[in-house]
Structure formats: C-alpha cells, structure tokens
Amino acid sequence: MPRPLPLLLLLSMPLAGFATSPATTSDDASSLLLKHGDADDTAQRGRVVGRVTNAAGEPVEGVTIALKGTTYGATTGTDGSFRLSVPAGSYQLVVSSMGYASQEIAVTVTAGETLTLAPFALAQSSQQLNEVTVTGNKSLNERITGVSKMAIAPLDLPQSVVTIKQETLEQQQVLRLSDAIVNVSGIYVTSTTGGTQEELGSRGFAYGSNNTFKNGVRFNNGIMPEASSLESLEVLKGSAAILYGNVAAGGVLNLVTKKPRFEQGGSLGLRVGSFGFWKPMVDVYGAVGKSDKVAYRINGTYEQGNSYRDNVKSDRFYVNPSLLFKLTPKTTLVLEGDYLRDNRTPDFGIGAINYEIQESRSRFLNVAGANNATTQTSATATIASQLNNTWQVRGVAGFQRYDNELRSASRPTTVVGTAGPNYGNLTRGLQRTQTAENYYLAQLDLTGNFRTGFLGHTLLVGADADQYETNTLAYTNPASTTRANTAVSTYDIINLLDPTKTVTQPAERLSGFDDLVRNTLTQGNTRRAGFYVQDLLSVSEKVKVLAGLRWSYQETPSDVYYYNSVANIANKTAGTYVENRRYDNALSPRLGLVYQPVKTTSLFASYSNSFQPNTGQDASGKSLAPSTFNQYEAGIKNDLFNGALSANVTAYRIVNSNLAQTYLGPVLGADGQPVTGSNGQVVTNLNTNVKELAGEVTSKGVEVDIQTKPMMGVSLIAGYSYNHTAYTKSNIYENGSRLRYNPAHTANLSLFYNFGSAFGESAFLRGFTAGVTGYYVGDKLAGRNPRLYDPTKGPGQPFTDSFKLISIPNYTLFDASLGYSYERVSVRVKLSNILNELSYNLHDDNSVNPIAPRTFSATLGYKL
C-alpha cells in the first residue's frame, strides 16, 4: 500500500486558520492512500463519509479505512470522521486499528452522490487485551500547532507548546477560558476586574489583546470569548515576537474554532446549572447540497444566568458560521465569522479596608442599573495553496469590530479606614465610557521543505500588517449648581460592611448616569507592519537549529479632544485638541538548538528578544523608546511508552533590563540643563508621565506538563509551575519585591476513566465516563507595591507609604464529572469546587472578586 502523499499532509495543516482535521481537507486528492497518477474522471466518482467511535461512543483517531482489493483509503481525524472520493462501484469497506477488531461492510458508490454511513463502533480486540494498547490519538509532542505558523512537530521546536483538544474541553464541560487553561501549567487568571472579563497571565506577564488570538487573528479580550465554539486551545509559551511582533513576553494563546465538514452531522445541547443558569447550544455541519467542493458549519448558543453574587446577572448570544471552499485540488478557502453580544452586571467585588479583604462571597457594591454591554463581530478569510511538492502559500485577511458601553459605580477605593462611626463608609461615584474599535489584519506566509546539501530546511518567510482604529468617549462629573469651580462627584454613601446601614448623604448628589457630561474623546490609530524569516535547519537526525529574525514597525498616534466648554458639551463637539505621535521599529532575533538522542526525546535551549512600546516621555521631552526583553529557555521533551505518555520540563529566564519607570532626576529646561527654584535648589521631577528606561524586572521559573493518550480507558493531564517575577533594579520599589498578580505556584490534574474500555458490549457501564480535575494556586499577591519615595515631594524626604501588598489565600479546586452516552444521546453532570474553597481574584485593592462556590451543572446532548 503506498505511503500517504507528502503533498496532502502539508495541505491538511493550515487550511482553516490554524487547525483542521483530515475530514475538513478531504477531496479527490486527499484520500491518504490514493494511488499516485489516478486518472479517473471526477465526474465518475462518488463519496463515502462516516465516523468511527469506540464502544463508549468517543471518536477514535488514526483508524484505517480501506476499500478491499484497491489502493483507496483514508485515516480518521481527531473527531473520528473520514471521507473517501472513489470511482462508482461496489466495494467491501475495511475498518481496522490496533487494539480493535476489524470490521467489513459492503458499500455501493454512485457517481456524483455522497453515501453517509452510520457511525462505526469498534469493539476491543480480545487477542490484544493483554497488551498495552493505545488508540490512534496523537501525543502532546506530535500535535503540530498552527500558532507556530510552521509544520514543526513540538519535539523539533525549542519552545514549550501545549494543545488542549476538543474532547478534553467537552469532557470537562468547559464554560470559560479559565476552565480550559487549568490544563496548561503556568497560565493563570491574574484578575477579573469588574467581573466582565478574565485577565490571563503567564510567566509573570499579562496576556492582553496583543497576546490573544482566534484562528490566528488578534481579538479584543475585553469580552469573555465563547468556549462552546472551540475545537482546540493552543498555547505557545515564552517569546512569540518573531511571529507576531508586539506581544508580551509570557506567550500567546490561540483559540481554534470548529471547522466545516463534508459529512452531515451536528449536535443539540442544553446546559443547566446553579443560580438559574441555562444555555441551549446548536452545532450543524455538512456539504452544501451534494457538493464535494463546498462545506459549511454553524454553531451558536444563548446563555442566561444569575450569580452567587447579589444582584449580578448576565445574558449573551453567540453565532459562528463558516464555509470551506475547495477551489482546486491544491487550494482551499475558509471563510469564518462570529458575532457575540454580552450584557452583564459590572461587579468590582466585595471591597477592602486598609488593604485587608473583608471576607464575603455575596456582598455587592455597585449601583442599581449598572451594566456592561459589549458586542464583538469578526470575519476571517484564510486561503492556502500547495504550489508544488516544496512550497505552500497561505494568506489571511481579518476584520473585527468591538463596541462597549459601560455604566457603573466607580471602583470602591474611598473607604473610610479609621475607627469610628464612619468606619467602612464608601463614597460611590459613577463612571461612564463608550468604546468603539475596528481592527484590520493582512498576513501572508510562504513555507517550504527542501534540502541544500546535507542540510534540511523547514523555511518560513512572511509579512503582516494590522491596524487598530479606536474611539473612546469618557464622561465626567457635572459642574456644581451651588458652588463655583467645583464638580458634583458623589452618587451616594453606603457602608461597605453593611450596605443596608443608614448613612447621611451629601446635600448635592448625582441622580444617575445621565447627569455625567462628556469629558474627552480619545482617537487612536495604531498601525503595525512586520517582515520575518525563520528556518528550522536539520543538521542531522539528532541535531536541529531554529534561527530567525523579524523587523517590526509600529506607529502609535493618539489624539485627545477635550470637551472644555458648555457649547462643546451641548453641541457634542470637542474643544481643545492634543496630538500625540510615536514611531517605533525593532529587530527581534531568535535562535534555538534541539538535540534528540533518540527519536522520542529532545533537549532544547533557545534565546529570543522581544519589545514593548512605552507611553510617556523622557526628561528631554521626547517620546519614550520601547523596552526590550531577553528570553532564555531550556528543557526536555519526552514521549514515553511508545508515545502513551508525554512528559515535558521547561526552565526559563526573562529579563527586561530597560524597564520604564518614573524619572526622579532634575527637571530639565529647554537648554537641557537642570531647572532651579527660587531658593536656588534644583527642582526634582514629580510628573509621573516623565520616565526613564532604567529599571529592571526578572522572571524565572520552571514548568512541567504531562499528558497521556487514552490508554485502557484512562486519560491524564497534569502539570506544575513555579514562577518568581520581581523588580531587580528600581528607584521606585524595593529591589527583590515581587510583581503582583502572579502566583508562585500552580498545579493541575485531570484524570478521566472511560468504562467502555473495560466492559463488554452488553455491560451497563459501557457508556459511562467519570473524572476529576484539580487546580492549585499558591502564593499570589495583589494590592500595591510600597514605594520608596513620596511622589508629591520627591526622593530623599521622610516617607512611610500607605501602599501595601495583599496576600491572596491559597486555594485548591476539585471538580467531579460523570457522563453517560447511549447511541445518539449523552448526559454529563459536573460538581465544581467540591470543597467550597473561598479565595479571590484581585486587581489592586479595589476589585476583590470571590471565586465561585460549590456549583452544579448538567448537559444533555443529542447527536444529529
């Protein structure tokens, strides 16, 4: 039987953004066992599609599908599906895989038509029950990711990369990204400011919108993404600057949504849970008509629920349509779009007094009518073409629209902390903002696999350009009607410890959000472009070198219009105009070495450099230059027991040696000389917008990731991370003091058992799965780092800072899951936070959000 065509394997990699399964790439040329040079006319062909599962109804990857007596065949994808395009006729279809009994079925293929077979349920082979049998699922170190932009197996990549598959996401009933990232060591929730988003971080650095991608396109993570649409979750840890330009040092996260399929299918689902939560879901896919050139997929959901938090509620709607076009046997086009509307109560938590958490899980401090309304729309077009046996080209065009309107009380910062009758009183103000953002992206990548002499090359040459257009309208307090040159800033006063307590209110107060007046309109138009080249050099079977370089350009204009007169406010036009411009460019090199003493083990070390633009100006009035990060990473990756278990260990060190920090030197005049005051003394700068690149932050740590293939019904994911991120040089904070929000320790465990692997066909437990997940967060800080100087007086003055760090209580979450499937129907139940642990996600000391208590959820599903 011929070997799979290299062309087809390459073509299957980047078809739809960043991840596909063989089922999405099947066409006349993509039956992997198809004989070279077959000249059958396409019009005389028919199609056979189907899906293979194990006894418990779970998909089985890597199963061989062959037409007996011919060279036609295919292998199943990660979802167990396959598709064959063959000449019309009658055949015996043979389904076989190691550890399972082979099956044969008679099929008759009609020209121009698609034959959809009922799902195959493979039975365990009795001859191999005494052996350690592994299904065809790929190991952690065999899953090639789209986020790396190259068809490089993780064992060949001198960097830590982890993929979480759809089966795991469904098995664990993942609802939010915070539920999914517990499967990856070293990624954590830094805070949940306002309760409207989940802010993530890794290796001491926050994942902003620059570090979060959907199908390879940046997306605004100011809104919680919809997890039910995910096909997989890809995490590339450490530096990704050479591939994506301006990204934070901790790594990048890529959300891969579900892709079109040619076989007809789908599912309906309903999830219900504690606190009135309910969420219907639908997912349908198939060929458009009887076409073998166009396939579609539509998945969507509606969600509504209250909360364990008093007066907090949410509702959201999401839809994600996509189309796959086979333009030619070597060229595909995928069009994807999604729309998300999310309304929820902004919730800044339970508050703190004197940097001490006032323990509670339900206390609510916002005002009636507070709302955070967000809509996000995106569209992506991805075209991929195999030019020849060596080169492939891939282009991506993307657009995103993001709109947000926030109406909320201000964060609870003005809490009376002195003993007395007013202790705990909180003065509440109001805030209101409107944000609109358009994002555009164009990207072109050329990849090739070839040799020059003894060197093998996996080459990537690419260019990208993107643009953010943002408009942010901020409101402020109105002028007082009774006191000149003052503003009414108070909505009311409550007591943080007892919101029902009667408190004397000020004479003049805001009556609601409509009292606020326009203050500033900030228009941004960030434009970026980059050119990059990267080559994986295979020096020998055991030694590989990854080398690359990126040049990046970034233009960051920011124009602020001030509504500074009654006429401007009445006419809704801006008055004073302030223009800011910043132009930056940077080179980002990368060099890595991989040594593989055996095919299943690799040792690696790498160096990379990245950059981060800064705001503010230096002492001479010039715009501040970017900060740079030097990253060092080393580790070992292992596939053990014939790939049944992957165990990877990574150590890293990241140094920002030119951190932007407040300049504490003398104020400089136009002549560049220090300015002196009337007393003849040099005037010290107290403007925090004036900065210098003289600080340093160092992050260092170790991460362990362990995953198994499903083996004898057992699947395991486990991990541990240690991180220490601290100021190693600063004129503001004590050297050695840790940065906030980053836990020193995290640990994770997911253990699931499929009873169908141990019980026969007639056993009642055959459709059952059971599992437990655990997640530990330890030694995490919030609050504010104490300063070494009084920012109102300058350095050298006697000073005791009121800022303090808050130690967040360590916690361990355990969730238990149970599932049962019978034919097309499935039921999954989940009990989260079994121990009812109480801890918090904090931003400074003014968004103290408790983690969820013990909750229950259940999902009923039906496969179409």
Short mmCIF file of C-alpha atoms in Angstrom, two decimals, residues 431-834:
data_model
loop_
_atom_site.label_atom_id
_atom_site.label_comp_id
_atom_site.label_asym_id
_atom_site.label_seq_id
_atom_site.Cartn_x
_atom_site.Cartn_y
_atom_site.Cartn_z
CA GLN A 431 -18.41 56.22 35.63
CA ARG A 432 -19.48 56.01 32.02
CA THR A 433 -17.48 55.22 28.88
CA GLN A 434 -18.15 54.27 25.28
CA THR A 435 -15.55 52.45 23.20
CA ALA A 436 -15.61 51.55 19.50
CA GLU A 437 -12.76 49.69 17.82
CA ASN A 438 -12.10 48.48 14.28
CA TYR A 439 -9.26 46.05 13.72
CA TYR A 440 -7.83 45.00 10.35
CA LEU A 441 -5.22 42.35 9.58
CA ALA A 442 -3.45 41.09 6.45
CA GLN A 443 -0.89 38.29 6.60
CA LEU A 444 0.99 36.26 4.00
CA ASP A 445 3.21 33.25 4.74
CA LEU A 446 5.33 31.14 2.41
CA THR A 447 6.58 27.82 3.79
CA GLY A 448 8.85 25.29 2.20
CA ASN A 449 10.54 21.97 2.90
CA PHE A 450 13.74 21.27 0.96
CA ARG A 451 17.41 20.37 1.25
CA THR A 452 20.65 22.15 0.42
CA GLY A 453 23.47 19.65 0.60
CA PHE A 454 23.34 17.86 3.92
CA LEU A 455 21.01 20.48 5.47
CA GLY A 456 17.26 20.03 5.61
CA HIS A 457 15.17 23.21 5.71
CA THR A 458 11.71 23.99 7.02
CA LEU A 459 11.54 27.63 5.98
CA LEU A 460 9.01 30.33 6.79
CA VAL A 461 9.03 33.71 5.08
CA GLY A 462 6.22 36.07 5.91
CA ALA A 463 4.83 39.56 6.25
CA ASP A 464 1.93 41.02 8.19
CA ALA A 465 0.26 44.35 8.74
CA ASP A 466 -2.55 45.36 11.06
CA GLN A 467 -4.35 48.45 12.24
CA TYR A 468 -6.38 49.41 15.31
CA GLU A 469 -8.82 52.29 14.99
CA THR A 470 -10.21 53.17 18.41
CA ASN A 471 -12.56 55.85 19.69
CA THR A 472 -13.06 56.14 23.44
CA LEU A 473 -15.54 58.63 24.83
CA ALA A 474 -15.19 59.32 28.55
CA TYR A 475 -17.71 61.15 30.74
CA THR A 476 -17.06 63.17 33.88
CA ASN A 477 -18.90 64.86 36.72
CA PRO A 478 -21.00 67.98 36.02
CA ALA A 479 -20.29 71.40 37.47
CA SER A 480 -21.91 72.23 40.77
CA THR A 481 -25.00 74.44 40.67
CA THR A 482 -24.29 75.94 44.08
CA ARG A 483 -20.50 76.15 44.36
CA ALA A 484 -18.36 77.70 41.62
CA ASN A 485 -15.41 75.82 40.15
CA THR A 486 -16.37 72.53 41.75
CA ALA A 487 -17.95 69.37 40.43
CA VAL A 488 -20.60 67.06 41.82
CA SER A 489 -18.81 63.71 42.15
CA THR A 490 -20.85 61.72 44.67
CA TYR A 491 -23.75 59.46 43.84
CA ASP A 492 -24.29 58.25 47.41
CA ILE A 493 -22.56 56.90 50.52
CA ILE A 494 -23.04 53.35 51.79
CA ASN A 495 -21.29 51.21 54.35
CA LEU A 496 -19.07 48.52 52.83
CA LEU A 497 -19.59 46.12 55.72
CA ASP A 498 -23.37 46.68 55.84
CA PRO A 499 -24.83 48.18 52.63
CA THR A 500 -28.25 48.40 54.33
CA LYS A 501 -26.92 50.73 57.05
CA THR A 502 -28.40 54.25 57.00
CA VAL A 503 -25.71 56.79 56.17
CA THR A 504 -26.05 60.58 55.95
CA GLN A 505 -25.93 61.65 52.30
CA PRO A 506 -24.33 64.83 50.89
CA ALA A 507 -26.60 67.76 50.05
CA GLU A 508 -25.70 67.79 46.37
CA ARG A 509 -25.57 64.43 44.58
CA LEU A 510 -25.66 62.85 41.16
CA SER A 511 -29.08 61.44 40.34
CA GLY A 512 -27.88 58.95 37.72
CA PHE A 513 -25.66 58.21 34.75
CA ASP A 514 -27.37 60.80 32.56
CA ASP A 515 -26.01 63.56 34.85
CA LEU A 516 -22.48 62.81 33.66
CA VAL A 517 -21.15 65.01 30.85
CA ARG A 518 -18.72 64.33 28.06
CA ASN A 519 -15.11 64.89 29.05
CA THR A 520 -12.67 63.52 26.47
CA LEU A 521 -12.72 61.76 23.12
CA THR A 522 -9.55 59.77 22.54
CA GLN A 523 -8.86 58.59 18.99
CA GLY A 524 -6.15 56.02 18.41
CA ASN A 525 -4.96 54.59 15.12
CA THR A 526 -2.16 52.15 15.80
CA ARG A 527 -0.55 50.79 12.63
CA ARG A 528 1.95 47.94 12.58
CA ALA A 529 3.87 46.01 9.96
CA GLY A 530 6.45 43.25 10.10
CA PHE A 531 8.64 41.07 7.93
CA TYR A 532 10.05 37.82 9.24
CA VAL A 533 12.05 34.78 8.20
CA GLN A 534 12.62 31.61 10.19
CA ASP A 535 14.35 28.37 9.26
CA LEU A 536 14.49 25.03 11.04
CA LEU A 537 17.82 23.55 9.94
CA SER A 538 18.13 19.78 10.21
CA VAL A 539 21.88 19.31 10.58
CA SER A 540 21.38 15.60 11.20
CA GLU A 541 18.66 13.29 12.51
CA LYS A 542 19.66 14.28 16.05
CA VAL A 543 20.63 17.95 15.73
CA LYS A 544 18.37 20.79 14.61
CA VAL A 545 18.83 24.57 14.72
CA LEU A 546 15.98 27.10 14.61
CA ALA A 547 17.07 30.59 13.57
CA GLY A 548 15.01 33.61 12.62
CA LEU A 549 14.71 37.37 12.55
CA ARG A 550 11.80 39.82 12.45
CA TRP A 551 11.72 43.52 11.70
CA SER A 552 8.73 45.35 13.15
CA TYR A 553 7.41 48.86 12.65
CA GLN A 554 4.76 50.46 14.82
CA GLU A 555 3.10 53.85 14.62
CA THR A 556 1.00 54.88 17.62
CA PRO A 557 -0.91 58.13 17.23
CA SER A 558 -3.29 59.15 19.99
CA ASP A 559 -5.32 62.31 19.68
CA VAL A 560 -7.30 63.59 22.65
CA TYR A 561 -10.19 66.03 22.28
CA TYR A 562 -11.34 67.82 25.43
CA TYR A 563 -14.96 68.92 25.82
CA ASN A 564 -13.99 72.03 27.76
CA SER A 565 -16.88 74.41 27.27
CA VAL A 566 -20.63 74.44 27.72
CA ALA A 567 -21.08 74.98 23.97
CA ASN A 568 -18.92 71.98 23.12
CA ILE A 569 -20.83 69.80 25.54
CA ALA A 570 -24.22 70.96 24.29
CA ASN A 571 -23.24 70.51 20.64
CA LYS A 572 -21.40 67.26 21.36
CA THR A 573 -18.29 68.58 19.66
CA ALA A 574 -14.76 68.50 21.02
CA GLY A 575 -12.85 71.59 22.03
CA THR A 576 -9.14 71.56 22.91
CA TYR A 577 -7.10 69.14 20.82
CA VAL A 578 -3.90 67.39 21.94
CA GLU A 579 -1.92 65.31 19.44
CA ASN A 580 0.46 62.53 20.41
CA ARG A 581 2.64 60.57 17.99
CA ARG A 582 5.02 57.68 18.49
CA TYR A 583 7.04 55.79 15.85
CA ASP A 584 9.00 52.66 16.75
CA ASN A 585 10.84 49.90 14.97
CA ALA A 586 12.68 46.90 16.36
CA LEU A 587 14.55 43.76 15.37
CA SER A 588 13.52 40.53 17.13
CA PRO A 589 16.04 37.70 16.73
CA ARG A 590 15.55 34.07 17.69
CA LEU A 591 17.99 31.19 17.98
CA GLY A 592 17.32 27.67 19.25
CA LEU A 593 19.13 24.35 19.39
CA VAL A 594 17.47 20.92 19.59
CA TYR A 595 19.31 17.67 20.29
CA GLN A 596 17.44 14.36 20.03
CA PRO A 597 19.49 11.48 21.44
CA VAL A 598 16.56 9.21 20.49
CA LYS A 599 13.54 9.93 18.31
CA THR A 600 11.21 10.27 21.28
CA THR A 601 13.34 12.65 23.38
CA SER A 602 14.59 16.13 22.66
CA LEU A 603 16.76 18.50 24.66
CA PHE A 604 16.48 22.16 23.70
CA ALA A 605 17.77 25.62 24.51
CA SER A 606 16.80 28.93 22.96
CA TYR A 607 17.29 32.68 23.06
CA SER A 608 14.88 35.31 21.79
CA ASN A 609 14.30 39.02 22.04
CA SER A 610 11.05 40.98 22.06
CA PHE A 611 9.93 44.55 22.58
CA GLN A 612 7.12 46.51 24.21
CA PRO A 613 6.22 50.13 23.34
CA ASN A 614 6.00 52.62 26.20
CA THR A 615 3.88 55.66 26.94
CA GLY A 616 5.08 58.98 28.37
CA GLN A 617 8.22 60.96 27.63
CA ASP A 618 11.79 61.18 28.81
CA ALA A 619 13.36 64.07 30.71
CA SER A 620 14.11 65.96 27.48
CA GLY A 621 10.50 65.77 26.32
CA LYS A 622 10.98 63.09 23.68
CA SER A 623 8.69 60.09 23.34
CA LEU A 624 9.91 57.14 25.33
CA ALA A 625 11.62 54.33 23.41
CA PRO A 626 10.35 50.71 23.67
CA SER A 627 11.51 48.33 26.37
CA THR A 628 13.21 45.11 25.31
CA PHE A 629 13.04 41.62 26.77
CA ASN A 630 15.74 38.96 26.59
CA GLN A 631 14.33 35.46 27.00
CA TYR A 632 16.23 32.26 27.69
CA GLU A 633 14.57 28.86 27.72
CA ALA A 634 15.81 25.30 28.10
CA GLY A 635 14.11 21.99 28.64
CA ILE A 636 13.47 18.40 27.77
CA LYS A 637 10.53 16.80 25.95
CA ASN A 638 9.79 13.10 26.20
CA ASP A 639 7.37 10.71 24.56
CA LEU A 640 7.47 7.60 26.75
CA PHE A 641 5.96 4.12 26.48
CA ASN A 642 5.58 4.24 22.70
CA GLY A 643 4.01 7.68 22.89
CA ALA A 644 1.45 6.74 25.52
CA LEU A 645 2.77 9.44 27.88
CA SER A 646 4.38 12.81 27.15
CA ALA A 647 6.41 14.48 29.90
CA ASN A 648 7.97 17.89 29.29
CA VAL A 649 10.03 20.09 31.62
CA THR A 650 10.95 23.69 30.79
CA ALA A 651 13.07 26.26 32.66
CA TYR A 652 13.13 29.91 31.63
CA ARG A 653 14.55 33.32 32.47
CA ILE A 654 13.11 36.58 31.11
CA VAL A 655 14.86 39.91 31.72
CA ASN A 656 13.53 43.38 30.93
CA SER A 657 16.69 45.39 31.54
CA ASN A 658 15.33 48.77 30.39
CA LEU A 659 12.04 48.94 32.24
CA ALA A 660 10.22 52.28 32.01
CA GLN A 661 9.95 53.88 35.45
CA THR A 662 9.31 57.37 36.82
CA TYR A 663 12.24 59.72 36.32
CA LEU A 664 13.34 61.11 39.69
CA GLY A 665 16.13 63.38 38.46
CA PRO A 666 16.06 67.15 37.99
CA VAL A 667 13.59 68.91 35.74
CA LEU A 668 15.39 69.90 32.53
CA GLY A 669 14.90 73.21 30.78
CA ALA A 670 14.76 73.92 27.04
CA ASP A 671 18.55 74.12 27.06
CA GLY A 672 18.79 70.64 28.56
CA GLN A 673 20.11 71.99 31.88
CA PRO A 674 18.57 71.38 35.33
CA VAL A 675 15.99 73.95 36.42
CA THR A 676 16.49 75.66 39.79
CA GLY A 677 13.81 77.11 42.04
CA SER A 678 13.60 80.47 43.76
CA ASN A 679 15.62 79.05 46.63
CA GLY A 680 18.41 78.11 44.26
CA GLN A 681 17.84 74.38 44.64
CA VAL A 682 17.45 72.04 41.71
CA VAL A 683 13.79 71.20 41.06
CA THR A 684 13.06 67.46 41.17
CA ASN A 685 10.68 65.98 38.64
CA LEU A 686 7.37 64.88 40.19
CA ASN A 687 5.50 64.28 36.93
CA THR A 688 4.87 60.51 36.70
CA ASN A 689 4.50 60.80 32.90
CA VAL A 690 8.18 61.67 32.67
CA LYS A 691 10.09 58.39 32.68
CA GLU A 692 13.44 56.77 32.12
CA LEU A 693 14.46 53.33 30.88
CA ALA A 694 16.50 52.49 33.96
CA GLY A 695 14.57 49.77 35.79
CA GLU A 696 14.77 46.00 35.51
CA VAL A 697 12.31 43.13 36.01
CA THR A 698 13.39 39.48 36.00
CA SER A 699 11.10 36.49 35.67
CA LYS A 700 12.37 32.98 36.21
CA GLY A 701 10.73 29.64 36.73
CA VAL A 702 10.09 26.06 35.75
CA GLU A 703 7.10 24.29 34.20
CA VAL A 704 6.12 20.63 33.96
CA ASP A 705 3.48 19.34 31.53
CA ILE A 706 2.31 15.71 31.45
CA GLN A 707 -0.31 14.22 29.14
CA THR A 708 -1.27 10.68 28.18
CA LYS A 709 -3.12 9.26 25.24
CA PRO A 710 -6.34 7.48 26.19
CA MET A 711 -4.98 4.10 27.33
CA MET A 712 -7.10 1.26 28.70
CA GLY A 713 -9.81 3.85 29.28
CA VAL A 714 -7.60 6.24 31.30
CA SER A 715 -6.55 9.73 30.20
CA LEU A 716 -4.38 12.02 32.32
CA ILE A 717 -3.30 15.66 32.15
CA ALA A 718 -1.08 17.04 34.91
CA GLY A 719 1.27 19.94 35.43
CA TYR A 720 3.16 22.17 37.84
CA SER A 721 4.71 25.61 37.55
CA TYR A 722 6.93 27.79 39.69
CA ASN A 723 7.46 31.46 38.90
CA HIS A 724 9.31 34.30 40.57
CA THR A 725 8.89 37.72 38.92
CA ALA A 726 10.50 40.61 40.79
CA TYR A 727 11.99 44.08 40.47
CA THR A 728 15.73 43.50 40.25
CA LYS A 729 16.54 47.18 39.71
CA SER A 730 14.24 50.05 40.59
CA ASN A 731 14.28 53.56 42.03
CA ILE A 732 10.59 53.30 42.95
CA TYR A 733 10.20 49.89 44.56
CA GLU A 734 12.41 47.80 46.77
CA ASN A 735 14.76 45.57 44.78
CA GLY A 736 13.66 41.97 45.06
CA SER A 737 9.99 42.84 45.66
CA ARG A 738 7.66 40.64 43.63
CA LEU A 739 5.27 41.86 40.97
CA ARG A 740 1.58 41.45 41.74
CA TYR A 741 -0.99 39.04 40.30
CA ASN A 742 1.46 36.22 39.52
CA PRO A 743 1.17 33.07 41.68
CA ALA A 744 4.47 31.50 42.67
CA HIS A 745 2.96 28.01 42.37
CA THR A 746 0.26 26.41 40.26
CA ALA A 747 -0.55 22.73 39.86
CA ASN A 748 -3.17 20.96 37.78
CA LEU A 749 -4.59 17.45 37.40
CA SER A 750 -7.24 15.95 35.13
CA LEU A 751 -7.95 12.22 35.42
CA PHE A 752 -10.77 10.59 33.44
CA TYR A 753 -11.76 6.96 33.04
CA ASN A 754 -13.85 5.50 30.22
CA PHE A 755 -15.68 2.42 31.47
CA GLY A 756 -16.28 1.26 27.91
CA SER A 757 -12.69 0.03 27.70
CA ALA A 758 -13.19 -2.46 30.50
CA PHE A 759 -16.73 -3.78 29.96
CA GLY A 760 -18.19 -5.82 27.13
CA GLU A 761 -20.81 -4.83 24.62
CA SER A 762 -23.73 -5.74 26.85
CA ALA A 763 -22.37 -4.23 30.04
CA PHE A 764 -24.47 -1.48 31.57
CA LEU A 765 -21.40 0.65 32.37
CA ARG A 766 -20.14 0.62 28.79
CA GLY A 767 -21.32 4.21 28.11
CA PHE A 768 -20.05 5.72 31.36
CA THR A 769 -17.11 8.09 31.89
CA ALA A 770 -16.01 9.55 35.20
CA GLY A 771 -13.33 12.02 36.06
CA VAL A 772 -11.88 14.55 38.46
CA THR A 773 -9.96 17.75 37.87
CA GLY A 774 -7.87 19.64 40.39
CA TYR A 775 -6.22 23.06 40.28
CA TYR A 776 -3.99 24.71 42.89
CA VAL A 777 -2.93 28.36 43.15
CA GLY A 778 -0.40 29.32 45.80
CA ASP A 779 1.50 32.40 46.98
CA LYS A 780 -0.19 35.10 44.92
CA LEU A 781 -0.03 38.83 45.71
CA ALA A 782 -2.25 41.82 44.92
CA GLY A 783 -2.65 45.29 46.41
CA ARG A 784 0.10 47.78 45.60
CA ASN A 785 3.87 47.57 45.95
CA PRO A 786 5.13 50.01 48.64
CA ARG A 787 7.09 52.94 47.16
CA LEU A 788 10.49 54.19 48.27
CA TYR A 789 9.67 57.89 47.90
CA ASP A 790 6.81 60.36 48.35
CA PRO A 791 5.54 61.10 44.82
CA THR A 792 4.40 64.58 45.98
CA LYS A 793 7.78 65.56 47.47
CA GLY A 794 10.38 63.58 45.58
CA PRO A 795 13.21 61.30 46.77
CA GLY A 796 15.14 61.85 49.96
CA GLN A 797 12.15 63.05 52.00
CA PRO A 798 10.89 61.22 55.11
CA PHE A 799 8.16 58.91 53.92
CA THR A 800 6.04 55.99 55.09
CA ASP A 801 3.99 54.68 52.20
CA SER A 802 0.34 53.77 52.67
CA PHE A 803 0.57 51.24 49.82
CA LYS A 804 0.61 47.60 50.87
CA LEU A 805 0.67 44.20 49.25
CA ILE A 806 -2.20 41.77 49.87
CA SER A 807 -1.52 38.06 50.22
CA ILE A 808 -4.29 36.17 48.44
CA PRO A 809 -5.36 32.95 50.22
CA ASN A 810 -4.04 29.79 48.59
CA TYR A 811 -6.74 27.51 47.23
CA THR A 812 -7.28 24.11 45.64
CA LEU A 813 -10.29 23.49 43.42
CA PHE A 814 -11.62 19.98 42.84
CA ASP A 815 -14.31 19.24 40.25
CA ALA A 816 -16.01 15.89 39.68
CA SER A 817 -17.59 14.87 36.35
CA LEU A 818 -19.78 11.96 35.29
CA GLY A 819 -21.02 11.21 31.78
CA TYR A 820 -23.18 8.64 30.08
CA SER A 821 -23.86 8.15 26.38
CA TYR A 822 -26.24 5.80 24.62
CA GLU A 823 -26.38 5.85 20.85
CA ARG A 824 -27.09 9.50 19.99
CA VAL A 825 -27.97 10.75 23.48
CA SER A 826 -25.48 11.86 26.12
CA VAL A 827 -25.74 13.28 29.64
CA ARG A 828 -22.91 14.93 31.55
CA VAL A 829 -23.05 16.25 35.11
CA LYS A 830 -20.43 18.24 36.96
CA LEU A 831 -19.91 19.33 40.55
CA SER A 832 -17.45 22.24 40.71
CA ASN A 833 -15.41 23.37 43.72
CA ILE A 834 -16.43 20.34 45.74
#
